[in-house]
Short mmCIF file of N, CA and C in Angstrom, two decimals:
data_model
loop_
_atom_site.label_atom_id
_atom_site.label_comp_id
_atom_site.label_asym_id
_atom_site.label_seq_id
_atom_site.Cartn_x
_atom_site.Cartn_y
_atom_site.Cartn_z
N MET A 1 3.98 -15.78 -11.22
CA MET A 1 3.91 -14.85 -10.10
C MET A 1 3.95 -15.64 -8.80
N HIS A 2 4.59 -15.03 -7.83
CA HIS A 2 4.64 -15.64 -6.50
C HIS A 2 3.88 -14.73 -5.54
N TYR A 3 2.94 -15.32 -4.80
CA TYR A 3 2.13 -14.57 -3.84
C TYR A 3 2.54 -14.97 -2.43
N ARG A 4 2.74 -13.97 -1.57
CA ARG A 4 3.07 -14.22 -0.17
C ARG A 4 2.18 -13.34 0.69
N GLU A 5 1.37 -13.98 1.57
CA GLU A 5 0.54 -13.18 2.47
C GLU A 5 1.42 -12.58 3.55
N LEU A 6 1.24 -11.31 3.83
CA LEU A 6 1.99 -10.63 4.87
C LEU A 6 1.44 -11.03 6.24
N LYS A 7 2.03 -10.51 7.31
CA LYS A 7 1.52 -10.83 8.65
C LYS A 7 0.15 -10.21 8.89
N ILE A 8 -0.25 -9.28 8.04
CA ILE A 8 -1.57 -8.66 8.11
C ILE A 8 -2.50 -9.45 7.18
N PRO A 9 -3.50 -10.17 7.71
CA PRO A 9 -4.40 -10.92 6.83
C PRO A 9 -5.07 -10.00 5.80
N GLY A 10 -5.07 -10.45 4.55
CA GLY A 10 -5.66 -9.65 3.48
C GLY A 10 -4.66 -8.76 2.76
N ALA A 11 -3.38 -8.83 3.14
CA ALA A 11 -2.32 -8.08 2.44
C ALA A 11 -1.34 -9.10 1.85
N PHE A 12 -1.03 -8.93 0.58
CA PHE A 12 -0.17 -9.86 -0.13
C PHE A 12 0.95 -9.12 -0.86
N GLU A 13 2.13 -9.71 -0.82
CA GLU A 13 3.24 -9.28 -1.67
C GLU A 13 3.21 -10.16 -2.91
N ILE A 14 3.30 -9.54 -4.08
CA ILE A 14 3.27 -10.27 -5.34
C ILE A 14 4.58 -10.02 -6.06
N THR A 15 5.32 -11.09 -6.35
CA THR A 15 6.59 -10.97 -7.05
C THR A 15 6.43 -11.58 -8.44
N PRO A 16 6.58 -10.77 -9.48
CA PRO A 16 6.40 -11.29 -10.84
C PRO A 16 7.63 -12.04 -11.33
N ARG A 17 7.42 -12.86 -12.31
CA ARG A 17 8.53 -13.49 -13.02
C ARG A 17 8.90 -12.56 -14.17
N GLN A 18 10.16 -12.18 -14.23
CA GLN A 18 10.63 -11.23 -15.25
C GLN A 18 11.36 -11.98 -16.36
N PHE A 19 11.13 -11.54 -17.58
CA PHE A 19 11.79 -12.11 -18.75
C PHE A 19 12.60 -11.01 -19.41
N GLY A 20 13.91 -11.13 -19.36
CA GLY A 20 14.76 -10.08 -19.90
C GLY A 20 15.69 -10.59 -20.99
N ASP A 21 16.03 -9.68 -21.88
CA ASP A 21 17.04 -9.94 -22.90
C ASP A 21 17.69 -8.60 -23.25
N ASN A 22 18.42 -8.56 -24.34
CA ASN A 22 19.14 -7.33 -24.69
C ASN A 22 18.19 -6.17 -25.03
N ARG A 23 16.91 -6.44 -25.20
CA ARG A 23 15.94 -5.37 -25.51
C ARG A 23 15.35 -4.75 -24.27
N GLY A 24 15.39 -5.47 -23.14
CA GLY A 24 14.78 -4.98 -21.91
C GLY A 24 14.13 -6.10 -21.14
N VAL A 25 12.99 -5.80 -20.51
CA VAL A 25 12.32 -6.74 -19.61
C VAL A 25 10.83 -6.75 -19.90
N PHE A 26 10.24 -7.94 -19.78
CA PHE A 26 8.79 -8.08 -19.84
C PHE A 26 8.34 -8.84 -18.60
N TYR A 27 7.21 -8.44 -18.01
CA TYR A 27 6.61 -9.17 -16.90
C TYR A 27 5.14 -8.82 -16.79
N GLU A 28 4.37 -9.73 -16.21
CA GLU A 28 2.96 -9.48 -15.89
C GLU A 28 2.92 -8.96 -14.46
N TRP A 29 2.31 -7.80 -14.24
CA TRP A 29 2.25 -7.28 -12.87
C TRP A 29 0.89 -7.50 -12.21
N PHE A 30 -0.11 -7.87 -13.01
CA PHE A 30 -1.40 -8.26 -12.45
C PHE A 30 -2.03 -9.27 -13.39
N LYS A 31 -2.57 -10.34 -12.81
CA LYS A 31 -3.25 -11.37 -13.60
C LYS A 31 -4.41 -11.88 -12.76
N GLN A 32 -5.65 -11.59 -13.19
CA GLN A 32 -6.84 -11.87 -12.39
C GLN A 32 -6.96 -13.33 -11.93
N PRO A 33 -6.78 -14.32 -12.81
CA PRO A 33 -6.98 -15.71 -12.34
C PRO A 33 -6.01 -16.12 -11.22
N THR A 34 -4.74 -15.83 -11.35
CA THR A 34 -3.79 -16.22 -10.30
C THR A 34 -3.98 -15.37 -9.06
N PHE A 35 -4.35 -14.11 -9.24
CA PHE A 35 -4.63 -13.26 -8.08
C PHE A 35 -5.82 -13.81 -7.30
N ALA A 36 -6.91 -14.12 -7.99
CA ALA A 36 -8.11 -14.63 -7.32
C ALA A 36 -7.83 -15.95 -6.60
N ASP A 37 -7.00 -16.79 -7.18
CA ASP A 37 -6.63 -18.05 -6.52
C ASP A 37 -5.89 -17.77 -5.21
N ALA A 38 -4.94 -16.84 -5.24
CA ALA A 38 -4.13 -16.54 -4.05
C ALA A 38 -4.92 -15.79 -2.99
N ALA A 39 -5.68 -14.78 -3.40
CA ALA A 39 -6.39 -13.92 -2.45
C ALA A 39 -7.75 -14.48 -2.04
N GLY A 40 -8.25 -15.45 -2.80
CA GLY A 40 -9.54 -16.03 -2.49
C GLY A 40 -10.71 -15.21 -2.99
N ARG A 41 -10.43 -14.25 -3.85
CA ARG A 41 -11.47 -13.39 -4.41
C ARG A 41 -10.91 -12.62 -5.58
N PRO A 42 -11.74 -12.19 -6.53
CA PRO A 42 -11.24 -11.36 -7.62
C PRO A 42 -11.05 -9.91 -7.16
N LEU A 43 -10.32 -9.17 -7.94
CA LEU A 43 -10.18 -7.73 -7.69
C LEU A 43 -10.99 -7.01 -8.76
N ASP A 44 -12.10 -6.42 -8.34
CA ASP A 44 -12.91 -5.62 -9.26
C ASP A 44 -12.24 -4.27 -9.41
N LEU A 45 -12.06 -3.83 -10.63
CA LEU A 45 -11.34 -2.57 -10.87
C LEU A 45 -12.30 -1.45 -11.22
N ALA A 46 -12.16 -0.33 -10.50
CA ALA A 46 -13.00 0.82 -10.74
C ALA A 46 -12.19 2.07 -11.07
N GLN A 47 -10.92 2.10 -10.69
CA GLN A 47 -10.10 3.29 -10.91
C GLN A 47 -8.63 2.89 -10.89
N ALA A 48 -7.82 3.60 -11.68
CA ALA A 48 -6.36 3.43 -11.66
C ALA A 48 -5.75 4.79 -11.37
N ASN A 49 -4.78 4.82 -10.45
CA ASN A 49 -4.12 6.06 -10.04
C ASN A 49 -2.63 5.96 -10.28
N CYS A 50 -1.99 7.12 -10.39
CA CYS A 50 -0.54 7.18 -10.52
C CYS A 50 -0.05 8.39 -9.73
N SER A 51 1.00 8.18 -8.91
CA SER A 51 1.62 9.30 -8.20
C SER A 51 3.11 9.27 -8.48
N VAL A 52 3.70 10.45 -8.59
CA VAL A 52 5.14 10.60 -8.79
C VAL A 52 5.64 11.43 -7.61
N SER A 53 6.67 10.91 -6.92
CA SER A 53 7.11 11.53 -5.67
C SER A 53 8.61 11.72 -5.62
N ALA A 54 9.03 12.81 -5.01
CA ALA A 54 10.45 13.05 -4.75
C ALA A 54 10.88 12.18 -3.57
N ALA A 55 12.17 12.00 -3.42
CA ALA A 55 12.70 11.25 -2.27
C ALA A 55 12.25 11.92 -0.98
N GLY A 56 11.79 11.12 -0.03
CA GLY A 56 11.34 11.63 1.26
C GLY A 56 9.86 11.94 1.35
N VAL A 57 9.16 11.94 0.21
CA VAL A 57 7.71 12.17 0.26
C VAL A 57 7.07 10.98 0.94
N LEU A 58 6.22 11.27 1.91
CA LEU A 58 5.51 10.24 2.66
C LEU A 58 4.02 10.46 2.46
N ARG A 59 3.34 9.45 1.96
CA ARG A 59 1.90 9.55 1.69
C ARG A 59 1.17 8.53 2.56
N GLY A 60 0.19 9.01 3.33
CA GLY A 60 -0.59 8.09 4.16
C GLY A 60 -0.34 8.35 5.63
N ILE A 61 -0.98 7.60 6.43
CA ILE A 61 -1.75 6.38 6.30
C ILE A 61 -3.19 6.76 5.87
N HIS A 62 -3.64 6.19 4.76
CA HIS A 62 -4.97 6.48 4.23
C HIS A 62 -5.84 5.24 4.29
N TYR A 63 -7.13 5.44 4.52
CA TYR A 63 -8.09 4.34 4.48
C TYR A 63 -9.46 4.90 4.09
N ALA A 64 -10.34 4.00 3.66
CA ALA A 64 -11.69 4.38 3.22
C ALA A 64 -12.72 3.69 4.10
N ASP A 65 -13.88 4.34 4.27
CA ASP A 65 -14.99 3.75 5.01
C ASP A 65 -15.38 2.40 4.41
N VAL A 66 -15.73 1.47 5.30
CA VAL A 66 -16.21 0.15 4.88
C VAL A 66 -17.60 -0.03 5.45
N PRO A 67 -18.62 -0.42 4.64
CA PRO A 67 -18.53 -0.58 3.20
C PRO A 67 -18.54 0.74 2.47
N PRO A 68 -18.15 0.81 1.22
CA PRO A 68 -17.64 -0.31 0.44
C PRO A 68 -16.14 -0.55 0.64
N GLY A 69 -15.43 0.43 1.21
CA GLY A 69 -13.99 0.29 1.33
C GLY A 69 -13.31 0.46 -0.02
N GLN A 70 -12.00 0.29 -0.01
CA GLN A 70 -11.26 0.36 -1.27
C GLN A 70 -10.06 -0.58 -1.18
N ALA A 71 -10.11 -1.65 -1.95
CA ALA A 71 -8.96 -2.54 -2.07
C ALA A 71 -8.00 -1.90 -3.07
N LYS A 72 -6.69 -2.13 -2.85
CA LYS A 72 -5.67 -1.53 -3.72
C LYS A 72 -4.64 -2.58 -4.11
N TYR A 73 -4.20 -2.49 -5.35
CA TYR A 73 -3.12 -3.32 -5.88
C TYR A 73 -2.08 -2.32 -6.38
N VAL A 74 -0.93 -2.26 -5.71
CA VAL A 74 0.02 -1.15 -5.87
C VAL A 74 1.37 -1.67 -6.35
N THR A 75 2.00 -0.94 -7.28
CA THR A 75 3.37 -1.26 -7.68
C THR A 75 4.12 0.04 -7.98
N CYS A 76 5.43 -0.06 -8.02
CA CYS A 76 6.29 1.09 -8.31
C CYS A 76 7.01 0.81 -9.63
N VAL A 77 6.68 1.57 -10.67
CA VAL A 77 7.25 1.31 -12.00
C VAL A 77 8.56 2.04 -12.25
N ALA A 78 8.88 3.03 -11.42
CA ALA A 78 10.16 3.73 -11.51
C ALA A 78 10.54 4.19 -10.11
N GLY A 79 11.83 4.07 -9.78
CA GLY A 79 12.28 4.48 -8.46
C GLY A 79 12.04 3.38 -7.43
N ALA A 80 11.79 3.79 -6.18
CA ALA A 80 11.60 2.84 -5.08
C ALA A 80 10.80 3.49 -3.96
N VAL A 81 9.94 2.68 -3.33
CA VAL A 81 9.18 3.13 -2.16
C VAL A 81 9.13 2.00 -1.15
N LEU A 82 9.06 2.38 0.14
CA LEU A 82 8.69 1.42 1.16
C LEU A 82 7.19 1.54 1.30
N ASP A 83 6.47 0.48 0.94
CA ASP A 83 5.01 0.49 0.92
C ASP A 83 4.50 -0.26 2.14
N VAL A 84 3.55 0.33 2.86
CA VAL A 84 3.15 -0.15 4.17
C VAL A 84 1.65 -0.44 4.22
N ALA A 85 1.30 -1.61 4.77
CA ALA A 85 -0.09 -1.96 5.08
C ALA A 85 -0.26 -1.90 6.59
N VAL A 86 -1.35 -1.26 7.04
CA VAL A 86 -1.65 -1.15 8.46
C VAL A 86 -3.04 -1.72 8.70
N ASP A 87 -3.15 -2.63 9.65
CA ASP A 87 -4.45 -3.23 9.95
C ASP A 87 -5.26 -2.28 10.82
N LEU A 88 -6.35 -1.75 10.25
CA LEU A 88 -7.21 -0.80 10.95
C LEU A 88 -8.58 -1.39 11.25
N ARG A 89 -8.72 -2.71 11.16
CA ARG A 89 -10.00 -3.37 11.35
C ARG A 89 -10.19 -3.75 12.82
N ILE A 90 -11.16 -3.09 13.46
CA ILE A 90 -11.47 -3.36 14.86
C ILE A 90 -11.81 -4.85 15.01
N GLY A 91 -11.17 -5.51 15.96
CA GLY A 91 -11.42 -6.93 16.20
C GLY A 91 -10.47 -7.86 15.48
N SER A 92 -9.64 -7.32 14.60
CA SER A 92 -8.67 -8.16 13.90
C SER A 92 -7.56 -8.59 14.86
N PRO A 93 -7.06 -9.82 14.71
CA PRO A 93 -5.96 -10.25 15.59
C PRO A 93 -4.67 -9.45 15.37
N THR A 94 -4.58 -8.73 14.26
CA THR A 94 -3.38 -7.91 14.01
C THR A 94 -3.72 -6.41 14.00
N PHE A 95 -4.82 -6.04 14.67
CA PHE A 95 -5.22 -4.63 14.70
C PHE A 95 -4.07 -3.74 15.18
N GLY A 96 -3.84 -2.65 14.46
CA GLY A 96 -2.81 -1.67 14.82
C GLY A 96 -1.42 -2.07 14.40
N GLN A 97 -1.25 -3.26 13.85
CA GLN A 97 0.06 -3.70 13.38
C GLN A 97 0.27 -3.32 11.91
N TRP A 98 1.53 -3.34 11.51
CA TRP A 98 1.87 -2.98 10.13
C TRP A 98 2.87 -3.98 9.58
N ASP A 99 2.95 -4.01 8.25
CA ASP A 99 3.96 -4.78 7.53
C ASP A 99 4.30 -3.98 6.29
N ALA A 100 5.48 -4.21 5.76
CA ALA A 100 5.94 -3.39 4.63
C ALA A 100 6.60 -4.25 3.57
N VAL A 101 6.58 -3.70 2.34
CA VAL A 101 7.23 -4.33 1.20
C VAL A 101 7.99 -3.24 0.45
N LEU A 102 9.22 -3.56 0.04
CA LEU A 102 9.96 -2.65 -0.83
C LEU A 102 9.45 -2.84 -2.25
N LEU A 103 8.88 -1.79 -2.81
CA LEU A 103 8.45 -1.80 -4.21
C LEU A 103 9.44 -0.97 -4.99
N ASP A 104 10.00 -1.55 -6.05
CA ASP A 104 10.99 -0.80 -6.84
C ASP A 104 11.01 -1.28 -8.28
N ASP A 105 11.87 -0.66 -9.07
CA ASP A 105 11.99 -0.99 -10.49
C ASP A 105 13.05 -2.07 -10.74
N VAL A 106 13.42 -2.79 -9.70
CA VAL A 106 14.36 -3.92 -9.83
C VAL A 106 13.60 -5.24 -9.69
N ASP A 107 13.03 -5.48 -8.51
CA ASP A 107 12.26 -6.71 -8.28
C ASP A 107 10.84 -6.61 -8.81
N ARG A 108 10.34 -5.39 -8.96
CA ARG A 108 9.03 -5.10 -9.57
C ARG A 108 7.86 -5.78 -8.85
N ARG A 109 7.97 -5.86 -7.53
CA ARG A 109 6.90 -6.45 -6.73
C ARG A 109 5.67 -5.53 -6.71
N ALA A 110 4.57 -6.11 -6.28
CA ALA A 110 3.33 -5.36 -6.05
C ALA A 110 2.85 -5.68 -4.64
N LEU A 111 1.96 -4.86 -4.12
CA LEU A 111 1.34 -5.08 -2.81
C LEU A 111 -0.16 -4.97 -2.99
N TYR A 112 -0.87 -5.98 -2.50
CA TYR A 112 -2.33 -5.94 -2.49
C TYR A 112 -2.80 -5.70 -1.07
N LEU A 113 -3.76 -4.78 -0.90
CA LEU A 113 -4.36 -4.48 0.39
C LEU A 113 -5.88 -4.60 0.26
N THR A 114 -6.48 -5.46 1.06
CA THR A 114 -7.92 -5.62 1.04
C THR A 114 -8.59 -4.41 1.69
N GLU A 115 -9.91 -4.33 1.56
CA GLU A 115 -10.68 -3.26 2.20
C GLU A 115 -10.46 -3.29 3.71
N GLY A 116 -10.39 -2.11 4.31
CA GLY A 116 -10.22 -2.01 5.75
C GLY A 116 -8.79 -1.87 6.21
N LEU A 117 -7.84 -2.00 5.29
CA LEU A 117 -6.44 -1.80 5.66
C LEU A 117 -6.02 -0.38 5.33
N GLY A 118 -5.14 0.17 6.16
CA GLY A 118 -4.55 1.47 5.87
C GLY A 118 -3.37 1.30 4.93
N HIS A 119 -3.09 2.34 4.16
CA HIS A 119 -2.00 2.29 3.19
C HIS A 119 -1.16 3.55 3.30
N ALA A 120 0.17 3.36 3.24
CA ALA A 120 1.11 4.49 3.27
C ALA A 120 2.37 4.07 2.55
N PHE A 121 3.11 5.05 2.06
CA PHE A 121 4.44 4.74 1.53
C PHE A 121 5.36 5.93 1.66
N CYS A 122 6.66 5.61 1.66
CA CYS A 122 7.71 6.63 1.68
C CYS A 122 8.57 6.44 0.43
N SER A 123 8.74 7.52 -0.33
CA SER A 123 9.55 7.47 -1.54
C SER A 123 11.04 7.47 -1.17
N LEU A 124 11.78 6.55 -1.78
CA LEU A 124 13.20 6.41 -1.50
C LEU A 124 14.08 6.98 -2.60
N ALA A 125 13.46 7.56 -3.64
CA ALA A 125 14.22 8.13 -4.75
C ALA A 125 13.37 9.19 -5.44
N ASP A 126 14.03 10.19 -6.00
CA ASP A 126 13.31 11.19 -6.79
C ASP A 126 12.64 10.52 -7.98
N GLY A 127 11.43 10.95 -8.28
CA GLY A 127 10.71 10.42 -9.43
C GLY A 127 10.09 9.05 -9.21
N SER A 128 10.00 8.62 -7.97
CA SER A 128 9.37 7.31 -7.72
C SER A 128 7.92 7.36 -8.20
N THR A 129 7.58 6.44 -9.09
CA THR A 129 6.28 6.44 -9.75
C THR A 129 5.50 5.21 -9.31
N VAL A 130 4.40 5.46 -8.59
CA VAL A 130 3.57 4.40 -8.02
C VAL A 130 2.24 4.39 -8.76
N VAL A 131 1.83 3.19 -9.18
CA VAL A 131 0.52 3.04 -9.82
C VAL A 131 -0.33 2.12 -8.95
N TYR A 132 -1.63 2.44 -8.86
CA TYR A 132 -2.58 1.73 -8.01
C TYR A 132 -3.77 1.30 -8.86
N LEU A 133 -4.16 0.07 -8.72
CA LEU A 133 -5.45 -0.38 -9.23
C LEU A 133 -6.38 -0.39 -8.02
N CYS A 134 -7.56 0.22 -8.15
CA CYS A 134 -8.47 0.38 -7.00
C CYS A 134 -9.82 -0.25 -7.29
N SER A 135 -10.42 -0.84 -6.25
CA SER A 135 -11.70 -1.53 -6.41
C SER A 135 -12.89 -0.58 -6.43
N THR A 136 -12.72 0.63 -5.91
CA THR A 136 -13.78 1.63 -5.93
C THR A 136 -13.17 2.97 -6.33
N THR A 137 -14.01 3.89 -6.76
CA THR A 137 -13.52 5.21 -7.12
C THR A 137 -13.28 6.05 -5.87
N TYR A 138 -12.45 7.05 -6.02
CA TYR A 138 -12.13 7.96 -4.92
C TYR A 138 -13.37 8.74 -4.52
N ASN A 139 -13.63 8.79 -3.21
CA ASN A 139 -14.74 9.56 -2.67
C ASN A 139 -14.21 10.32 -1.46
N PRO A 140 -13.95 11.63 -1.60
CA PRO A 140 -13.32 12.39 -0.50
C PRO A 140 -14.12 12.36 0.80
N ASP A 141 -15.43 12.15 0.72
CA ASP A 141 -16.25 12.11 1.94
C ASP A 141 -16.06 10.80 2.71
N ARG A 142 -15.48 9.79 2.08
CA ARG A 142 -15.33 8.48 2.71
C ARG A 142 -13.85 8.12 2.93
N GLU A 143 -12.95 9.04 2.64
CA GLU A 143 -11.51 8.81 2.78
C GLU A 143 -11.00 9.49 4.04
N HIS A 144 -10.06 8.83 4.74
CA HIS A 144 -9.56 9.34 6.00
C HIS A 144 -8.05 9.10 6.11
N GLU A 145 -7.46 9.75 7.11
CA GLU A 145 -6.02 9.62 7.35
C GLU A 145 -5.76 9.36 8.82
N ILE A 146 -4.60 8.73 9.06
CA ILE A 146 -4.08 8.55 10.42
C ILE A 146 -2.62 8.99 10.37
N ASP A 147 -2.15 9.58 11.45
CA ASP A 147 -0.78 10.08 11.55
C ASP A 147 0.22 8.95 11.25
N PRO A 148 1.03 9.11 10.19
CA PRO A 148 2.00 8.06 9.86
C PRO A 148 3.12 7.91 10.88
N PHE A 149 3.26 8.87 11.78
CA PHE A 149 4.29 8.80 12.82
C PHE A 149 3.70 8.44 14.19
N ASP A 150 2.46 7.98 14.21
CA ASP A 150 1.80 7.62 15.47
C ASP A 150 2.63 6.53 16.16
N PRO A 151 3.13 6.80 17.39
CA PRO A 151 3.95 5.80 18.08
C PRO A 151 3.19 4.53 18.44
N GLN A 152 1.86 4.61 18.55
CA GLN A 152 1.07 3.41 18.83
C GLN A 152 1.19 2.41 17.68
N ILE A 153 1.29 2.90 16.45
CA ILE A 153 1.48 2.02 15.29
C ILE A 153 2.96 1.70 15.14
N GLY A 154 3.81 2.71 15.24
CA GLY A 154 5.25 2.51 15.28
C GLY A 154 5.90 2.07 13.98
N ILE A 155 5.48 2.63 12.86
CA ILE A 155 6.10 2.27 11.58
C ILE A 155 7.56 2.69 11.61
N ASP A 156 8.41 1.80 11.20
CA ASP A 156 9.86 2.05 11.15
C ASP A 156 10.19 2.62 9.76
N TRP A 157 9.97 3.92 9.61
CA TRP A 157 10.20 4.57 8.32
C TRP A 157 11.69 4.64 8.01
N PRO A 158 12.07 4.48 6.75
CA PRO A 158 13.50 4.57 6.40
C PRO A 158 14.02 5.99 6.61
N THR A 159 15.29 6.08 6.94
CA THR A 159 15.91 7.39 7.17
C THR A 159 16.87 7.77 6.05
N THR A 160 17.18 6.82 5.18
CA THR A 160 18.04 7.12 4.03
C THR A 160 17.37 6.65 2.75
N GLY A 161 17.66 7.36 1.68
CA GLY A 161 17.09 7.02 0.39
C GLY A 161 17.83 5.88 -0.29
N ARG A 162 17.39 5.57 -1.46
CA ARG A 162 17.99 4.48 -2.24
C ARG A 162 19.46 4.71 -2.49
N ASP A 163 19.86 5.99 -2.63
CA ASP A 163 21.26 6.32 -2.92
C ASP A 163 22.08 6.55 -1.64
N GLY A 164 21.47 6.32 -0.47
CA GLY A 164 22.19 6.46 0.79
C GLY A 164 22.13 7.84 1.42
N THR A 165 21.53 8.81 0.75
CA THR A 165 21.44 10.15 1.33
C THR A 165 20.31 10.21 2.35
N PRO A 166 20.44 11.07 3.37
CA PRO A 166 19.38 11.18 4.39
C PRO A 166 18.06 11.64 3.77
N LEU A 167 16.96 11.09 4.26
CA LEU A 167 15.64 11.49 3.81
C LEU A 167 15.11 12.60 4.70
N HIS A 168 14.46 13.58 4.09
CA HIS A 168 13.76 14.64 4.80
C HIS A 168 12.29 14.49 4.42
N TYR A 169 11.46 14.06 5.38
CA TYR A 169 10.08 13.71 5.08
C TYR A 169 9.29 14.94 4.63
N GLU A 170 8.49 14.74 3.59
CA GLU A 170 7.56 15.75 3.09
C GLU A 170 6.17 15.13 3.11
N LEU A 171 5.23 15.79 3.79
CA LEU A 171 3.86 15.31 3.88
C LEU A 171 2.90 16.38 3.39
N SER A 172 1.73 15.96 2.94
CA SER A 172 0.69 16.92 2.59
C SER A 172 0.18 17.57 3.88
N ALA A 173 -0.47 18.71 3.74
CA ALA A 173 -1.05 19.38 4.91
C ALA A 173 -2.06 18.46 5.60
N LYS A 174 -2.82 17.70 4.81
CA LYS A 174 -3.82 16.79 5.35
C LYS A 174 -3.17 15.68 6.18
N ASP A 175 -2.07 15.12 5.68
CA ASP A 175 -1.39 14.06 6.42
C ASP A 175 -0.68 14.60 7.66
N LYS A 176 -0.17 15.83 7.59
CA LYS A 176 0.46 16.43 8.78
C LYS A 176 -0.55 16.62 9.91
N ALA A 177 -1.80 16.90 9.55
CA ALA A 177 -2.84 17.17 10.54
C ALA A 177 -3.63 15.91 10.92
N ALA A 178 -3.23 14.75 10.42
CA ALA A 178 -3.99 13.52 10.65
C ALA A 178 -4.04 13.15 12.13
N PRO A 179 -5.17 12.61 12.57
CA PRO A 179 -5.30 12.22 13.98
C PRO A 179 -4.53 10.93 14.29
N SER A 180 -4.39 10.66 15.57
CA SER A 180 -3.74 9.42 16.01
C SER A 180 -4.72 8.25 15.86
N LEU A 181 -4.18 7.04 15.94
CA LEU A 181 -5.02 5.84 15.91
C LEU A 181 -5.99 5.86 17.09
N ALA A 182 -5.53 6.25 18.27
CA ALA A 182 -6.41 6.30 19.45
C ALA A 182 -7.57 7.25 19.23
N ASP A 183 -7.31 8.40 18.61
CA ASP A 183 -8.38 9.37 18.34
C ASP A 183 -9.41 8.80 17.37
N VAL A 184 -8.93 8.09 16.36
CA VAL A 184 -9.83 7.52 15.36
C VAL A 184 -10.65 6.38 15.98
N VAL A 185 -10.02 5.58 16.84
CA VAL A 185 -10.77 4.53 17.55
C VAL A 185 -11.85 5.16 18.40
N ALA A 186 -11.51 6.21 19.14
CA ALA A 186 -12.48 6.89 20.01
C ALA A 186 -13.64 7.48 19.21
N ALA A 187 -13.35 7.93 17.99
CA ALA A 187 -14.40 8.51 17.15
C ALA A 187 -15.31 7.43 16.54
N GLY A 188 -14.89 6.17 16.61
CA GLY A 188 -15.71 5.07 16.11
C GLY A 188 -15.81 4.99 14.60
N SER A 189 -14.77 5.46 13.91
CA SER A 189 -14.86 5.52 12.44
C SER A 189 -14.08 4.43 11.71
N LEU A 190 -13.56 3.44 12.44
CA LEU A 190 -12.78 2.39 11.79
C LEU A 190 -13.66 1.21 11.38
N PRO A 191 -13.24 0.48 10.35
CA PRO A 191 -14.01 -0.70 9.94
C PRO A 191 -13.89 -1.84 10.95
N ARG A 192 -14.79 -2.81 10.86
CA ARG A 192 -14.75 -3.97 11.74
C ARG A 192 -14.19 -5.16 10.97
N TYR A 193 -13.48 -5.99 11.69
CA TYR A 193 -12.90 -7.21 11.10
C TYR A 193 -14.00 -8.26 10.97
N LEU A 194 -14.12 -8.82 9.77
CA LEU A 194 -15.18 -9.79 9.52
C LEU A 194 -14.66 -11.22 9.51
N GLY A 195 -13.35 -11.39 9.71
CA GLY A 195 -12.77 -12.73 9.77
C GLY A 195 -12.64 -13.28 8.43
#
C-alpha cells in the first residue's frame, strides 16, 4: 500500500497494490499495521457503513462533534466518486480548505479522514457503492452538516459523470438546508485543532 498525506493534515490517500490474473483481482484495502505506521495511530473500528448512490448524488459536508469525533476510512468498491476532505478544525493552518481524491473501482484507492475533518462526496456513476470504516458509532445528536456549495469553502464539484454526461446534483433535505461555514463558526460548534 502507498500512503500519501493530502494538503489537509490528518487526511491520507491510500493506494493498494492490486494482484490480477484471468480470475480477477485481489488487493488489501485496509491493513492496521501499515496504516498505523503512516497515520501515526491505529484506527479503532466501531461501525462499518455502505451507501449506494446514483450519478449526481452529493452527500455531505458531514462532521461529528469532537470529542469523540469520528475518523473514517472510505473506499468505493463499485462505480466512482469524488471524495472530499474539508478541514473544519478551528486554529488549523488549513482551516476551511479542502482536498479531494477520486475513489473508483479501477485504482481502488481509499481516503482516511481523522476526527474533526468534514467529509463529502459526489457520485460520478449510477450504483456507486461507498463503504466506510468508522471509529465511533453514528450518533444523530452529535452529527452536523455544512453547505457543500458554500463559496467560502469553494469545492470544485465535477459537472460531468464518469461516462461524460452532465451531472444533476441530488442532495438530501438535510444537506440542502445545511448552514454555511460562517454560520457554523459563529455558532461555536466546530472542533479545535490540537496540532
